[in-house]
Structure formats: structure tokens, C-alpha cells
Amino acid sequence: MSRIPGRVPTAAPTLADVAELAGVSRQTVSNAVNNPDLLRADTLVRVQDAIEELGYSPNRAARNLRTRSSHLVGMRLSPGQEFTANAAIDRFVHSLVETTGEAGYHVLLFNGDGNDPLRGYDDLLRSTAVDAFVVTDTYLGNPQAAWLRERRAPFVSFGRPWDDPDATHPWVDVDGAAGTELATRHLLDKGHERIAWIGWRKDSFIGEDRRAGWSRALKERDLSTTGMASRVEDTVNSGREASAVLLDEARPSAFVCASDTLAMGVLHTLADRGLRAGADIAVVGFDDSQVAQVVRPGLTSVRQPLEDAAIRVVNALEGLLAHPPRVGPGILLTPTLAVRGSS
Amino acid sequence: MSRIPGRVPTAAPTLADVAELAGVSRQTVSNAVNNPDLLRADTLVRVQDAIEELGYSPNRAARNLRTRSSHLVGMRLSPGQEFTANAAIDRFVHSLVETTGEAGYHVLLFNGDGNDPLRGYDDLLRSTAVDAFVVTDTYLGNPQAAWLRERRAPFVSFGRPWDDPDATHPWVDVDGAAGTELATRHLLDKGHERIAWIGWRKDSFIGEDRRAGWSRALKERDLSTTGMASRVEDTVNSGREASAVLLDEARPSAFVCASDTLAMGVLHTLADRGLRAGADIAVVGFDDSQVAQVVRPGLTSVRQPLEDAAIRVVNALEGLLAHPPRVGPGILLTPTLAVRGSS
DNA sequence: GCTCCCGCTTGGAACGATCAAGACCTCGGG
DNA sequence: CCCGAGGTCTTGATCGTTCCAAGCGGGAGC
């Protein structure tokens, strides 16, 4: 039954086909695939040859049915906000796909309809389509975590359980405060003393976290933060306006921003006023987006270790799905700083 | 058996459970789910009530095993080049997830290991894990299409079969030439007559296609293209150097670029020389990336209708998977132009 | 020589759905 | 009165895999 070029077998070979060819029983073939140790060496070789010859791969559906697991990890892709955060999520997805692949899993993407974010989870869970979830949008008031826990659905969240410090589920997050602290220290080291902050509105936990890093670094050197901070929407224009006001009222020599989008707004203001980013006024953004890399003169930006985050998430998933489940503590990763012309 | 708060049923209800509760047979429940027309109205209601009460969803694995289909669509995420093209793919993935969801499918992401791109396809195909594939990287010499066709694996490609005009598989693509033609005409309408091209090296079909649109628009008005084109790598620096040379040698008043990355290079050169983008020299990019939206003074850019493309891809998939398969012709979509300050 | 145990293999029975075919009832026509 | 048709629902078999418990042969121990 060697492969004939141009002729493709109509039906995929099954365990029974392999067993017959190798002259053993179905179970022996199954063991050869799942528990090779149980077989005598020569039998194993014979079975493996047969598998090779037929081009056999276990039927996923049958295996899933029997073992009650799909080796799929579900992740909800929240419908498109065209923002910086989105690009970061995409980078994370890339890393996640790569890492899960190495662990023998695949990533299944879905999006619940907008008005009921839980719908997608519910469907997949009840139909046992996925083994676990990766949850990414852990903003305030998002009921996913609590809901999933109540259903005893295994999941790992990328993002801290901000609104529930006692949450018991595993999570991985990037220490935003450490990132902005790094950025602020970098500016302090360059001799800046009047460093302004432009961040998000107060209801964003992530925004307040990032702001805390900036303020911590300043207070460490006994520098005041009063009047040096502005909290706005995450748009270029907001960043532009906020930085214009701050320049007039607080006269900072540097800006740290909660996002590259806001930092771009600062760059616009500087250009409006004939100021040179980097030379006259320093600017640091957050997320190391493509924008930061290609804009003139290069935007220094905090880079989240998303590849590493994906690895940790998958590790946590493997722990959750092990028998018995091993559930570790939350993991906080430290970002790095990509230094470019703007500082 | 109403749902008791805090208490979650350990095992998911099965068809048999519903059947018992409704006082009918398994098959009748199955029909209620898949062929409601076959049931008498009152029976249907009774069964649906039972389904509702138990919170029943068909077990995906069992259904997949029996019907030999998974309702999953596989897509290979090519390992991260951090380029513009990547962001476009991500946008496409978002749209694809949304559209497949509406069609009752889910998207499964994978990435074969780098040295053997076919490996991932092969595994999924032989284990019948997905019903079909969406292929995105149709660059020259990529063996995926031919390989998949040989295996009789259903797939739709996003991207034309450049190297094989007789290919019979369904595909969807964006008319790059129409996009650059649109961009060039836009500049012509603004009064520009010396319009330069910065594109990719000649071995890129996509690059040559986009270039053709530029040259077509110019020739239509009897304007010469000689000496007005440059073909380089897709990096900011290449765009910067190429535009500097062109400005010196060909004295264009406008640039059309094969990517936003290259266009950013042009903007750098203009800034280097104290020229104002939009006012002194016009620039148009391609892909309408985030960069184009936030850079100063806004980069006019060709925007691919990726949402529409995803819809067409899913349509084609549904046709392929129908009984009997309906396979339509290739579909070419026309991009639009997002006009901003740079022109 | 018998039992016991170990290592490997075996057939049978799930997993939960759909397919194919048959049973039952009603109704209309001959 | 009988028959066939059609609508409605039920029964048995099946998809391909893994789990379970038993089978089988050989070597060690008594």
C-alpha cells in the first residue's frame, strides 16, 4: 500500500488499517502512539513502519470524543477597536499560536456577538469544543472571569484580575508600572527633572497602574508630580491637546505616555511649535508599536514581553489541564525599553 | 432539573438525557436540532423546552466523528515578520473570525515549523481536524496551493495564484494595480505631473502588480515613467534613500509607494530637506496602516477592503463545502483611497 | 510440577452523535 | 374492506478512538 503518485486514497487510514498491516491489534497501535513504552522494541518498530507507510494520523474527532478533550484553546477576539491595544493583542496572538503549537495545542478564535460577550464562551464550553480559554480583556466589570470560574472552565487570563485581588485563577500580566518607571528613570538619567505624564482616564486600571510607575520614579528623587499629569482619551488628538496645555502650564522637558498613540500626539504638538523631539523635548511611549519604530526620529517606547507572556500562559494552561491540576500563582513580567531618537 | 445557583452539573447533558426528559427517542431530538421540519409542531416545542431546561448543546466531538466534518477552518499564521503586510493580515484575521462565526464556523490558527510550511497542513488534514483551509501567503514558489489541490483538500486562497493562471481553486484578492492607479489619478487630479514610484524588488508579483497601476495611470495621460521608478527592499531606510535619489535625479512633485513603510521613508527624506509633505511634495502609501493614520500630517494611503475580502472568502468556503461543491471564479476587489494631509 | 506474577496483547464496550431503515398511524382511493 | 402513500417517530448500526478487564505465555519461586 505504498503511496501512488497522483492517486490519493479516498478514505483516511484508521487504527484498524494500521493494525492489520502490522499484524497486531488496534490497542497495540494505540499504545504505540500514546504509550510507546508499553511495547516491545521490535513490535514498536513494526507498528511505526506501518503508520509511516499508510500515512496514518489519529482521527481527532474520535480521539476527542473518547478522551473528552480537544487539544484546542479558545480565545475571544474582541471586535475591532482600531487602537494600539489591538496591535499588541495581535502580537500576543502570534506568539500564542507559536507556543501552543509546540505544546501540542491549537488556538481557536471566536468572537461572541457584541452585546453578549459570554455567548461565545458558553457555546464552546457546552459543546466541549475547547479544553480551556485564554482571556485577554480583563477590564473592570468584565464578567468573564467570574462566569468561567463558576462553570469550572479552565482558563488563564492575560491581564490581572484588577477588580478582584483574591481571584484564584492563574494569570499572566506585564508590569505596566515597572515599564513607565523604567521609562521615567531613563529620562531622569538623561538629566530631565520636569517629566510630565499623559495617560488614560481614571477608570482604567491599566492606565492608573502605568501612571503609578511614573509617579514612583519621580517621588524616589523627591520631584513633584503636581500639575504634571493629564488624563485623556486614547487618541492622537487628545495627546496633542494635553501636551500643548502641559507645555504651557507646567513647562516639562519630557513626556511619558500611557500609549504610543498619545505619544504621537505629543510629537505633533512639538512639530507644531518647531520643537525637536529628542533634542528639545524628550518623549516616551508605550507598546513599541510599529508607529514607534518608523516615525521620525524614532519613538522611545516601553516594550511588553509578549512572546514571554505567551509562553507563561501556555505553561499555566498545561498546569491547569494536567492530572491533577497544578495551579500556580499569578505571574508579573517586566517590560523593557526600546530607546530611539525621541529621548 | 432546573439550574441550581452555585451548583454546576458535573457532566454535560447528552442527546439521550434530552430524549428522556422530553419523552421521545434520541433521533427525534437530533432531528429537532438539525431538521426541525420533520417534527410535528407540538413535539418540536416539547423537545425544545427540554433542550432549554437542560442547557443542552450537541457534543462537538461526537458530531464531528459522525459527520466527518469539524466546522473548523484552518489558517496558517506565518511566523512574525514585523512588517506592514503583517498588520494587514491581522486585520484580515479579525474580519475572518467575525465572518466565519456568522457562518457557523470557527477559525483554527496554526503555524507549521519554519523549515517545512506544509507540515502543519499535513497534520491537520490527515487527522481531519479542519474542514478547509484559508491560505494567505501565495507568494511565488509557495507550494501550498498545488500540494493542497493534490490532496483534494478544500481551500480558498486570499491572494491570486500568481504563478499559475490556470489554477482552479477559488481565490479572493485585492486589485493592487487598481489601488495604485486610484492613488496616481488622485495625484494627477491635484495637478501633479511628475509622479515617482517606489516599490519592491522585481521578484514580487504583488509589487509588480501595484507598479502597473501607477504606470497605467501615467501612460493614460501620455506622461513618461522613465527614470521615475525605484525598486527596493520594504524598509523605511530603503524608502528614504530611494526618494532622496529620485528627488535629485527626476525631480518628482509626488510619490506613490508600494507600502506605508516605504512612504514613511519618503516622509523622512522630505523632513531631512525641510520640505513639507502635502504642501511641497505629495506622498501616497499603501495599506492604510496605523502608521498612516497617526503620522504627521496624515499619510494618504490605499486601503484594502479586508472586511469584504473575508466575507468573500467565507462565501467561497461555504460553496466549496456544500453538496455538491459550488466553485466560483476568482474574485478581485477594488481598494479605496484614504486621503490625508500628505497629498 | 504447580502457582504466581510480570509483560505484552486481545476482544469488547464505551464516548455521543447521525444515518439508514423499519414501525406505527392516519387517510384517501379503489 | 383492503391497499398504498405519506407523515411521524423509533430502533439498531456506525463513525474511530481509548478504556477496561481478561487472556496468554514464560520465568521465578516453592
PDB file of C-alpha atoms (C1' of nucleotides) in Angstrom, chain A residues 15 27 30 56 66, chain D residues 16-20:
ATOM      1  CA  LEU A  15      -6.149   2.426  13.534  1.00  0.00           C
ATOM      2  CA  GLN A  27      -4.943  -1.399  21.035  1.00  0.00           C
ATOM      3  CA  SER A  30      -2.916   2.951  20.042  1.00  0.00           C
ATOM      4  CA  TYR A  56      -1.736   7.421   9.445  1.00  0.00           C
ATOM      5  CA  ARG A  66     -13.222   9.297  23.772  1.00  0.00           C
TER       6      ARG A  66
ATOM      7  C1'  DG D  16     -12.532   5.823  15.032  1.00  0.00           C
ATOM      8  C1'  DT D  17     -10.541   6.076  19.119  1.00  0.00           C
ATOM      9  C1'  DT D  18      -9.317   4.847  24.071  1.00  0.00           C
ATOM     10  C1'  DC D  19     -10.561   2.368  28.447  1.00  0.00           C
ATOM     11  C1'  DC D  20     -11.284  -1.968  30.777  1.00  0.00           C
TER      12       DC D  20
END
